Short mmCIF file of C-alpha atoms and ligand atoms in Angstrom, two decimals:
data_model
loop_
_atom_site.label_atom_id
_atom_site.label_comp_id
_atom_site.label_asym_id
_atom_site.label_seq_id
_atom_site.Cartn_x
_atom_site.Cartn_y
_atom_site.Cartn_z
CA MET A 4 -0.02 -0.07 -0.09
CA ALA A 5 1.35 3.38 -0.76
CA SER A 6 1.98 5.71 2.19
CA LEU A 7 2.56 9.46 2.40
CA LYS A 8 5.39 10.72 4.51
CA THR A 9 4.03 13.41 6.57
CA GLU A 10 5.89 15.97 8.28
CA SER A 11 5.46 16.98 11.88
CA PHE A 12 4.85 20.73 12.14
CA VAL A 13 4.57 22.80 15.14
CA LEU A 14 3.94 26.53 14.56
CA ASN A 15 4.04 29.56 16.77
CA ASP A 16 4.82 33.14 16.24
CA SER A 17 8.40 32.82 16.92
CA LEU A 18 8.64 30.55 13.79
CA ILE A 19 7.22 33.22 11.50
CA ARG A 20 10.18 33.97 9.09
CA TYR A 21 11.45 36.80 7.04
CA ASP A 22 14.64 34.98 5.70
CA TRP A 23 13.23 32.48 3.10
CA SER A 24 15.67 31.59 0.40
CA LEU A 25 14.77 30.91 -3.34
CA ILE A 26 15.54 27.35 -2.97
CA GLU A 27 13.28 26.70 0.09
CA ILE A 28 10.43 28.60 -1.56
CA LYS A 29 10.74 26.50 -4.76
CA GLN A 30 11.02 23.35 -2.80
CA ILE A 31 7.78 24.37 -1.09
CA LEU A 32 5.97 25.33 -4.35
CA GLN A 33 7.04 21.97 -6.04
CA LYS A 34 6.18 19.64 -3.18
CA PRO A 35 3.77 16.67 -3.95
CA LEU A 36 0.55 18.56 -3.88
CA ILE A 37 -1.05 16.55 -1.15
CA GLN A 38 1.95 17.10 1.20
CA LEU A 39 1.83 21.03 0.18
CA LEU A 40 -1.84 20.93 0.99
CA TRP A 41 -1.26 19.24 4.31
CA GLN A 42 1.40 21.66 5.43
CA ALA A 43 -0.54 24.79 4.42
CA GLN A 44 -3.63 23.47 6.13
CA GLN A 45 -1.78 23.04 9.45
CA VAL A 46 -0.51 26.57 9.15
CA HIS A 47 -4.02 27.81 8.18
CA ARG A 48 -5.74 25.92 11.01
CA VAL A 49 -3.57 27.61 13.42
CA HIS A 50 -4.07 31.01 12.54
CA ASN A 51 -7.72 30.57 11.27
CA PRO A 52 -9.30 27.73 12.98
CA ASN A 53 -12.73 28.47 11.92
CA TYR A 54 -11.68 29.01 8.12
CA LYS A 55 -13.20 32.54 8.27
CA VAL A 56 -13.27 34.23 4.73
CA GLN A 57 -13.26 38.06 4.32
CA LEU A 58 -15.60 39.34 1.65
CA ALA A 59 -14.05 42.40 -0.15
CA SER A 60 -15.98 44.19 -2.77
CA LEU A 61 -14.26 46.04 -5.72
CA LEU A 62 -15.16 49.23 -7.45
CA SER A 63 -13.48 50.96 -10.45
CA VAL A 64 -13.75 54.64 -9.60
CA LYS A 65 -11.78 55.66 -12.57
CA THR A 66 -11.42 53.16 -15.41
CA GLY A 67 -9.01 53.20 -18.38
CA GLY A 68 -6.65 55.72 -20.07
CA CYS A 69 -3.73 54.69 -17.68
CA GLU A 70 -0.20 55.91 -18.64
CA GLU A 71 1.39 52.63 -17.68
CA ASP A 72 1.95 49.80 -20.05
CA CYS A 73 1.29 46.84 -18.01
CA SER A 74 0.65 44.26 -20.59
CA TYR A 75 -2.10 42.20 -18.68
CA CYS A 76 -4.30 45.30 -18.21
CA SER A 77 -7.43 46.51 -20.21
CA GLN A 78 -6.89 49.87 -18.64
CA SER A 79 -3.69 50.69 -20.37
CA MET A 80 -3.38 53.48 -22.87
CA PHE A 81 -1.01 51.18 -24.69
CA ASN A 82 -3.54 48.43 -25.15
CA SER A 83 -6.62 48.40 -27.24
CA SER A 84 -9.13 46.75 -25.01
CA ASP A 85 -12.55 48.61 -25.22
CA VAL A 86 -13.42 50.12 -21.83
CA SER A 87 -15.50 52.95 -23.12
CA ASP A 88 -18.55 51.87 -21.50
CA TYR A 89 -17.35 52.86 -17.90
CA THR A 90 -18.07 56.14 -16.51
CA ASP A 91 -16.07 57.67 -13.61
CA PHE A 92 -17.81 57.90 -10.31
CA ASP A 93 -18.20 60.74 -7.86
CA ILE A 94 -18.30 60.66 -4.25
CA ASN A 95 -22.17 60.00 -3.88
CA GLY A 96 -21.89 57.17 -6.58
CA VAL A 97 -19.15 55.47 -4.75
CA LEU A 98 -20.80 55.66 -1.32
CA LYS A 99 -24.02 54.25 -2.77
CA LYS A 100 -21.99 51.32 -4.12
CA ALA A 101 -20.23 50.93 -0.58
CA ARG A 102 -23.78 50.66 1.03
CA GLU A 103 -24.73 48.11 -1.36
CA ALA A 104 -21.74 46.01 -0.63
CA LYS A 105 -22.29 46.35 3.01
CA GLU A 106 -25.79 45.30 2.71
CA ALA A 107 -24.71 42.41 0.61
CA GLY A 108 -22.34 41.25 3.52
CA ALA A 109 -18.94 42.69 2.50
CA ASP A 110 -16.74 43.96 5.08
CA ARG A 111 -14.08 45.64 3.15
CA PHE A 112 -14.46 48.07 0.13
CA CYS A 113 -11.58 48.42 -2.46
CA MET A 114 -11.55 51.26 -4.87
CA GLY A 115 -9.59 51.56 -8.01
CA TRP A 116 -7.97 54.24 -9.99
CA ALA A 117 -6.39 53.63 -13.43
CA TRP A 118 -3.55 55.78 -12.60
CA ARG A 119 0.21 55.90 -12.87
CA GLU A 120 0.31 57.85 -9.70
CA ILE A 121 -1.86 60.08 -7.34
CA ARG A 122 -1.88 63.60 -8.32
CA ASP A 123 -3.01 66.46 -5.96
CA GLY A 124 -6.24 68.44 -6.66
CA LYS A 125 -9.94 67.77 -6.92
CA PRO A 126 -9.82 63.90 -7.80
CA PHE A 127 -7.44 63.33 -4.78
CA ASP A 128 -9.65 65.47 -2.37
CA SER A 129 -12.54 63.52 -3.69
CA MET A 130 -10.67 60.06 -2.83
CA LEU A 131 -10.11 61.45 0.70
CA GLU A 132 -13.79 61.90 1.00
CA MET A 133 -14.60 58.59 -0.36
CA VAL A 134 -12.37 56.95 2.22
CA LYS A 135 -13.93 58.83 5.05
CA GLY A 136 -17.44 58.01 3.66
CA VAL A 137 -16.75 54.33 3.36
CA LYS A 138 -15.22 54.29 6.86
CA LYS A 139 -18.37 55.96 8.03
CA ILE A 140 -20.62 53.19 6.55
CA GLY A 141 -18.55 50.84 8.70
CA LEU A 142 -16.47 48.87 5.98
CA GLU A 143 -12.64 48.82 5.94
CA ALA A 144 -11.44 51.02 3.08
CA CYS A 145 -8.74 49.98 0.52
CA VAL A 146 -7.42 52.09 -2.43
CA THR A 147 -5.46 51.30 -5.46
CA GLY A 148 -4.18 54.19 -7.40
CA GLY A 149 -0.61 53.86 -8.46
CA MET A 150 2.43 55.60 -6.91
CA LEU A 151 2.14 58.28 -4.30
CA THR A 152 4.16 60.67 -2.16
CA ASP A 153 4.58 60.68 1.52
CA VAL A 154 2.35 63.61 1.96
CA GLN A 155 -0.33 62.00 0.04
CA ALA A 156 0.12 58.67 2.07
CA SER A 157 -0.27 60.59 5.22
CA ARG A 158 -3.40 62.34 4.13
CA LEU A 159 -4.76 59.04 3.12
CA ALA A 160 -3.85 57.65 6.54
CA ASP A 161 -5.51 60.74 8.20
CA ALA A 162 -8.74 60.04 6.24
CA GLY A 163 -8.64 56.72 7.67
CA LEU A 164 -7.53 54.53 4.90
CA ASN A 165 -6.87 50.81 6.14
CA ALA A 166 -5.08 49.59 3.26
CA TYR A 167 -3.18 50.59 -0.08
CA ASN A 168 -3.10 48.02 -2.79
CA HIS A 169 -0.11 48.01 -5.04
CA ASN A 170 0.97 44.75 -6.55
CA LEU A 171 4.49 43.74 -7.41
CA ASP A 172 2.75 41.46 -10.21
CA THR A 173 5.80 39.20 -10.82
CA SER A 174 9.30 38.43 -10.08
CA PRO A 175 12.12 41.16 -10.30
CA GLU A 176 13.59 39.03 -13.06
CA TYR A 177 10.41 38.74 -15.28
CA TYR A 178 9.08 42.11 -14.61
CA ASP A 179 10.39 44.00 -17.59
CA LYS A 180 8.62 41.53 -19.82
CA ILE A 181 5.50 42.80 -18.46
CA ILE A 182 5.95 46.24 -17.77
CA THR A 183 8.48 49.03 -18.86
CA THR A 184 6.89 52.09 -17.75
CA ARG A 185 7.89 51.81 -14.13
CA THR A 186 10.49 49.86 -12.29
CA TYR A 187 10.36 47.15 -9.61
CA GLN A 188 12.13 49.51 -7.43
CA ASP A 189 9.38 52.17 -7.87
CA ARG A 190 6.91 49.64 -6.58
CA LEU A 191 8.90 48.64 -3.55
CA GLU A 192 9.25 52.53 -2.68
CA THR A 193 5.53 53.03 -3.10
CA LEU A 194 4.97 50.31 -0.58
CA GLU A 195 7.51 51.60 1.83
CA ARG A 196 5.74 55.01 1.69
CA VAL A 197 2.50 53.42 2.49
CA ARG A 198 4.07 51.74 5.42
CA ARG A 199 5.62 54.62 6.77
CA ALA A 200 2.24 56.53 6.83
CA GLY A 201 0.90 53.71 9.06
CA ILE A 202 -1.31 52.25 6.40
CA THR A 203 -1.36 48.39 5.86
CA ILE A 204 0.02 47.14 2.61
CA CYS A 205 -1.93 44.91 -0.07
CA THR A 206 0.61 43.36 -2.48
CA GLY A 207 0.72 40.25 -4.54
CA GLY A 208 0.78 39.19 -8.00
CA ILE A 209 -0.51 37.41 -11.10
CA ILE A 210 0.42 34.01 -12.23
CA GLY A 211 -0.06 32.85 -15.84
CA MET A 212 1.67 35.36 -17.67
CA GLY A 213 4.41 33.12 -19.11
CA GLU A 214 6.56 33.28 -15.97
CA SER A 215 8.54 30.28 -14.70
CA VAL A 216 8.45 28.40 -11.30
CA ASP A 217 11.49 30.18 -10.49
CA ASP A 218 9.74 33.63 -11.05
CA ARG A 219 6.92 32.48 -8.80
CA ALA A 220 9.24 31.61 -6.12
CA SER A 221 11.13 34.76 -6.68
CA LEU A 222 7.99 36.88 -6.33
CA LEU A 223 6.99 34.90 -3.17
CA ARG A 224 10.53 35.54 -1.85
CA VAL A 225 10.28 39.31 -2.29
CA LEU A 226 6.97 39.23 -0.41
CA ALA A 227 7.95 36.71 2.58
CA THR A 228 11.09 38.49 3.09
CA MET A 229 9.50 41.83 3.92
CA ASN A 230 9.28 42.49 7.71
CA PRO A 231 6.60 42.83 8.65
CA HIS A 232 4.93 40.44 5.96
CA PRO A 233 2.25 42.46 3.66
CA GLU A 234 -0.88 42.22 5.77
CA SER A 235 -2.71 41.40 2.56
CA VAL A 236 -1.51 39.14 -0.31
CA PRO A 237 -3.70 39.10 -3.40
CA ILE A 238 -2.85 36.05 -5.89
CA ASN A 239 -4.45 36.77 -9.18
CA ALA A 240 -4.49 34.24 -12.18
CA LEU A 241 -4.14 36.16 -15.17
CA VAL A 242 -7.48 36.85 -17.07
CA PRO A 243 -6.53 37.18 -20.62
CA VAL A 244 -8.32 40.35 -21.93
CA GLU A 245 -8.69 40.97 -25.65
CA GLY A 246 -6.75 43.97 -26.83
CA THR A 247 -3.77 43.42 -24.43
CA PRO A 248 -0.61 41.74 -25.51
CA LEU A 249 -1.25 38.80 -23.18
CA GLN A 250 -4.75 38.08 -24.87
CA ASP A 251 -3.80 34.71 -26.38
CA LEU A 252 -2.25 33.24 -23.34
CA GLN A 253 -4.16 30.09 -22.02
CA MET A 254 -5.68 30.27 -18.48
CA VAL A 255 -3.22 28.83 -15.94
CA ASP A 256 -3.76 25.37 -14.70
CA PRO A 257 -6.09 25.77 -11.51
CA LEU A 258 -3.77 23.63 -9.56
CA GLU A 259 -1.23 26.22 -10.09
CA MET A 260 -3.22 28.69 -8.22
CA VAL A 261 -3.53 26.23 -5.42
CA ARG A 262 0.09 25.76 -5.09
CA MET A 263 0.61 29.49 -5.11
CA VAL A 264 -2.13 30.01 -2.35
CA ALA A 265 -0.90 27.22 -0.32
CA SER A 266 2.86 28.44 -0.46
CA ALA A 267 1.83 31.97 0.21
CA ARG A 268 0.22 30.64 3.42
CA ILE A 269 2.99 28.58 4.57
CA LEU A 270 5.43 31.54 4.09
CA MET A 271 3.24 34.24 5.49
CA PRO A 272 1.23 32.58 8.17
CA LYS A 273 -0.73 35.68 9.48
CA SER A 274 -1.29 37.61 6.18
CA ARG A 275 -4.62 37.75 4.48
CA ILE A 276 -4.31 35.66 1.18
CA ARG A 277 -6.81 36.88 -1.13
CA LEU A 278 -8.06 34.46 -3.83
CA SER A 279 -8.46 37.25 -6.69
CA ALA A 280 -8.76 37.51 -10.18
CA GLY A 281 -9.35 34.29 -12.26
CA ARG A 282 -11.80 32.62 -9.82
CA GLU A 283 -14.57 32.15 -12.36
CA GLN A 284 -12.18 30.62 -14.75
CA ILE A 285 -10.63 28.18 -12.16
CA GLY A 286 -13.95 26.70 -11.18
CA LYS A 287 -15.60 25.65 -8.13
CA GLU A 288 -13.40 22.64 -6.82
CA ALA A 289 -10.25 24.66 -7.63
CA GLN A 290 -11.40 27.51 -5.36
CA ILE A 291 -12.41 25.21 -2.59
CA LEU A 292 -8.94 23.66 -2.63
CA CYS A 293 -7.55 27.34 -2.46
CA LEU A 294 -9.89 27.90 0.66
CA LEU A 295 -8.53 24.80 2.12
CA ALA A 296 -4.82 25.67 1.24
CA GLY A 297 -5.12 29.05 3.06
CA ALA A 298 -7.01 31.54 1.14
CA ASP A 299 -8.90 33.64 3.68
CA SER A 300 -10.46 36.27 1.49
CA ILE A 301 -12.13 36.62 -2.00
CA PHE A 302 -13.43 39.72 -3.99
CA TYR A 303 -17.13 39.49 -3.74
CA GLY A 304 -19.62 41.09 -6.18
CA ASP A 305 -20.35 40.45 -9.85
CA SER A 306 -17.47 42.26 -11.23
CA LEU A 307 -13.86 43.02 -10.68
CA LEU A 308 -12.51 46.21 -12.14
CA THR A 309 -13.33 45.36 -15.96
CA THR A 310 -13.72 41.79 -15.90
CA SER A 311 -16.39 39.58 -14.43
CA ASN A 312 -16.25 37.76 -11.17
CA PRO A 313 -18.47 34.93 -9.94
CA SER A 314 -22.02 36.34 -9.07
CA VAL A 315 -22.89 37.00 -5.41
CA GLN A 316 -25.31 34.06 -5.29
CA ALA A 317 -22.54 31.87 -6.90
CA ASP A 318 -20.37 32.86 -3.97
CA LYS A 319 -22.94 32.32 -1.28
CA ASP A 320 -23.27 28.74 -2.78
CA LEU A 321 -19.48 28.16 -2.98
CA LEU A 322 -18.96 29.15 0.63
CA THR A 323 -22.03 27.36 1.87
CA ALA A 324 -20.79 24.18 0.01
CA ALA A 325 -17.30 24.58 1.41
CA GLY A 326 -18.83 25.00 4.95
CA VAL A 327 -16.54 28.17 5.56
CA THR A 328 -17.56 31.00 8.11
CA ILE A 329 -18.29 34.07 6.66
CA ASN A 330 -16.66 37.16 8.21
CA TRP A 331 -20.09 38.99 8.12
CA ASN A 332 -19.43 42.44 9.08
CA GLU A 333 -17.51 41.74 12.20
N1 SAM B 22 -3.27 51.50 -11.22
C1 SAM B 22 -3.31 50.73 -10.01
C2 SAM B 22 -2.03 49.88 -9.85
O1 SAM B 22 -1.38 49.48 -10.81
O2 SAM B 22 -1.39 49.91 -8.75
C3 SAM B 22 -4.43 50.08 -9.52
C4 SAM B 22 -5.26 49.03 -10.65
S1 SAM B 22 -4.61 47.56 -11.05
C5 SAM B 22 -5.76 46.95 -12.21
C6 SAM B 22 -4.57 46.38 -9.74
C7 SAM B 22 -4.04 45.06 -10.10
O3 SAM B 22 -4.94 44.18 -10.75
C8 SAM B 22 -2.61 44.88 -10.95
O4 SAM B 22 -1.61 45.27 -10.28
C9 SAM B 22 -2.71 43.44 -11.41
O5 SAM B 22 -2.09 42.61 -10.49
C10 SAM B 22 -4.25 43.16 -11.24
N2 SAM B 22 -4.70 42.94 -12.53
C11 SAM B 22 -5.03 43.78 -13.57
N3 SAM B 22 -5.50 43.18 -14.78
C12 SAM B 22 -5.53 41.83 -14.47
C13 SAM B 22 -5.95 40.77 -15.27
N4 SAM B 22 -6.28 40.90 -16.60
N5 SAM B 22 -5.72 39.52 -14.63
C14 SAM B 22 -5.11 39.54 -13.50
N6 SAM B 22 -4.96 40.33 -12.68
C15 SAM B 22 -5.09 41.56 -13.05
C1 DTB B 23 -5.69 42.47 -7.01
O1 DTB B 23 -4.76 42.28 -6.97
N1 DTB B 23 -6.69 42.14 -7.86
C2 DTB B 23 -7.82 43.02 -8.01
C3 DTB B 23 -7.48 43.92 -6.88
N2 DTB B 23 -6.15 43.77 -6.56
C4 DTB B 23 -7.53 45.50 -7.23
C5 DTB B 23 -7.96 43.59 -9.26
C6 DTB B 23 -8.22 42.49 -10.34
C7 DTB B 23 -8.36 43.05 -11.70
C8 DTB B 23 -8.64 42.07 -12.84
C9 DTB B 23 -8.80 42.67 -13.97
C10 DTB B 23 -9.94 43.50 -14.24
O2 DTB B 23 -11.04 43.22 -13.74
O3 DTB B 23 -9.79 44.60 -14.99
FE1 SF4 B 24 -2.49 51.28 -14.97
FE2 SF4 B 24 -2.71 49.86 -12.84
FE3 SF4 B 24 -3.53 48.91 -15.14
FE4 SF4 B 24 -1.08 49.18 -14.87
S1 SF4 B 24 -2.30 47.81 -13.74
S2 SF4 B 24 -2.10 49.80 -16.64
S3 SF4 B 24 -0.96 50.92 -13.49
S4 SF4 B 24 -4.38 50.55 -14.08
#
């Protein structure tokens, strides 16, 4: 009879590490799947014994026309995807969406701006009001709007912003195959500014853009050697969008998402691992494996920024089927 070697595994806070090597991470990513899942589950159970899942809603406040050349993105000026149907939201429009999200059960509201960087002036003043309004509704507020200055970061902190999303997207080595208009170092500096202002950081990446296992390990190494670890780590599967240079790529094997989530959970035991873009495409069973492997948040709502997401009802069914506890407005 075949038997599986299990690893005895004890976890306490003193074992949270910030010195992971590339080789160690690659070994984790490439473990036999059953062993990888077992290890990830043990870590997950210690930190999230009830398998609670946070529901985060996403709204594109300002869509399209972005000056960066991110080759996966429908919103880049360099790409020909059609996002002309979207209109920008004003403060009242955003707060209406936030109230709806709260009523539907979300407890975090993420607002996106297709900007290379935040500029001062009316749109930034409105962003600050949106953050204040979202907080008043009783939701965590998250913003993603590109690079920012120290002063802008501290004004966002003063407005009550909980988190700023700025993804590293891929490894430092593969990065220039995907984006050329800003550097990896720019991204790291933006994250440092966010941290200095006392805002939590949400940063992760995308798999399925033609990168190697080494690249995935290298991205995870950058994240897992940050001290403290990012509070939130979104793991996206590329959604190939028509009009982008990556439009013809095949969807990544769903089990690769499971491996990425499980590895992120093992490396960053206390971070929120967000199962992000690509959920619709990887299907119900792979999503449940991701939840087992350590994902403790999903984007909840019928759309992401410009692409679709599983419907609210489909997600209610999924979470009920999985038997996980929803973090209903705690
Ligand atoms: N302009 C801001 C920025 O880049 O930080 C905010 C918005 S941007 C759309 C947020 C993240 O969504 C990107 O960094 C990327 O990781 C992810 N993303 C964008 N398009 C995607 C796609 N087609 N498939 C998967 N993830 C995608
Ligand atoms: C993240 O990592 N994924 C979300 C959120 N952070 C902002 C966005 C996914 C966008 C997917 C493509 C789109 O809808 O345009
Ligand atoms: Fe602009 Fe962000 Fe899209 Fe890149 S990912 S093109 S920075 S909106």
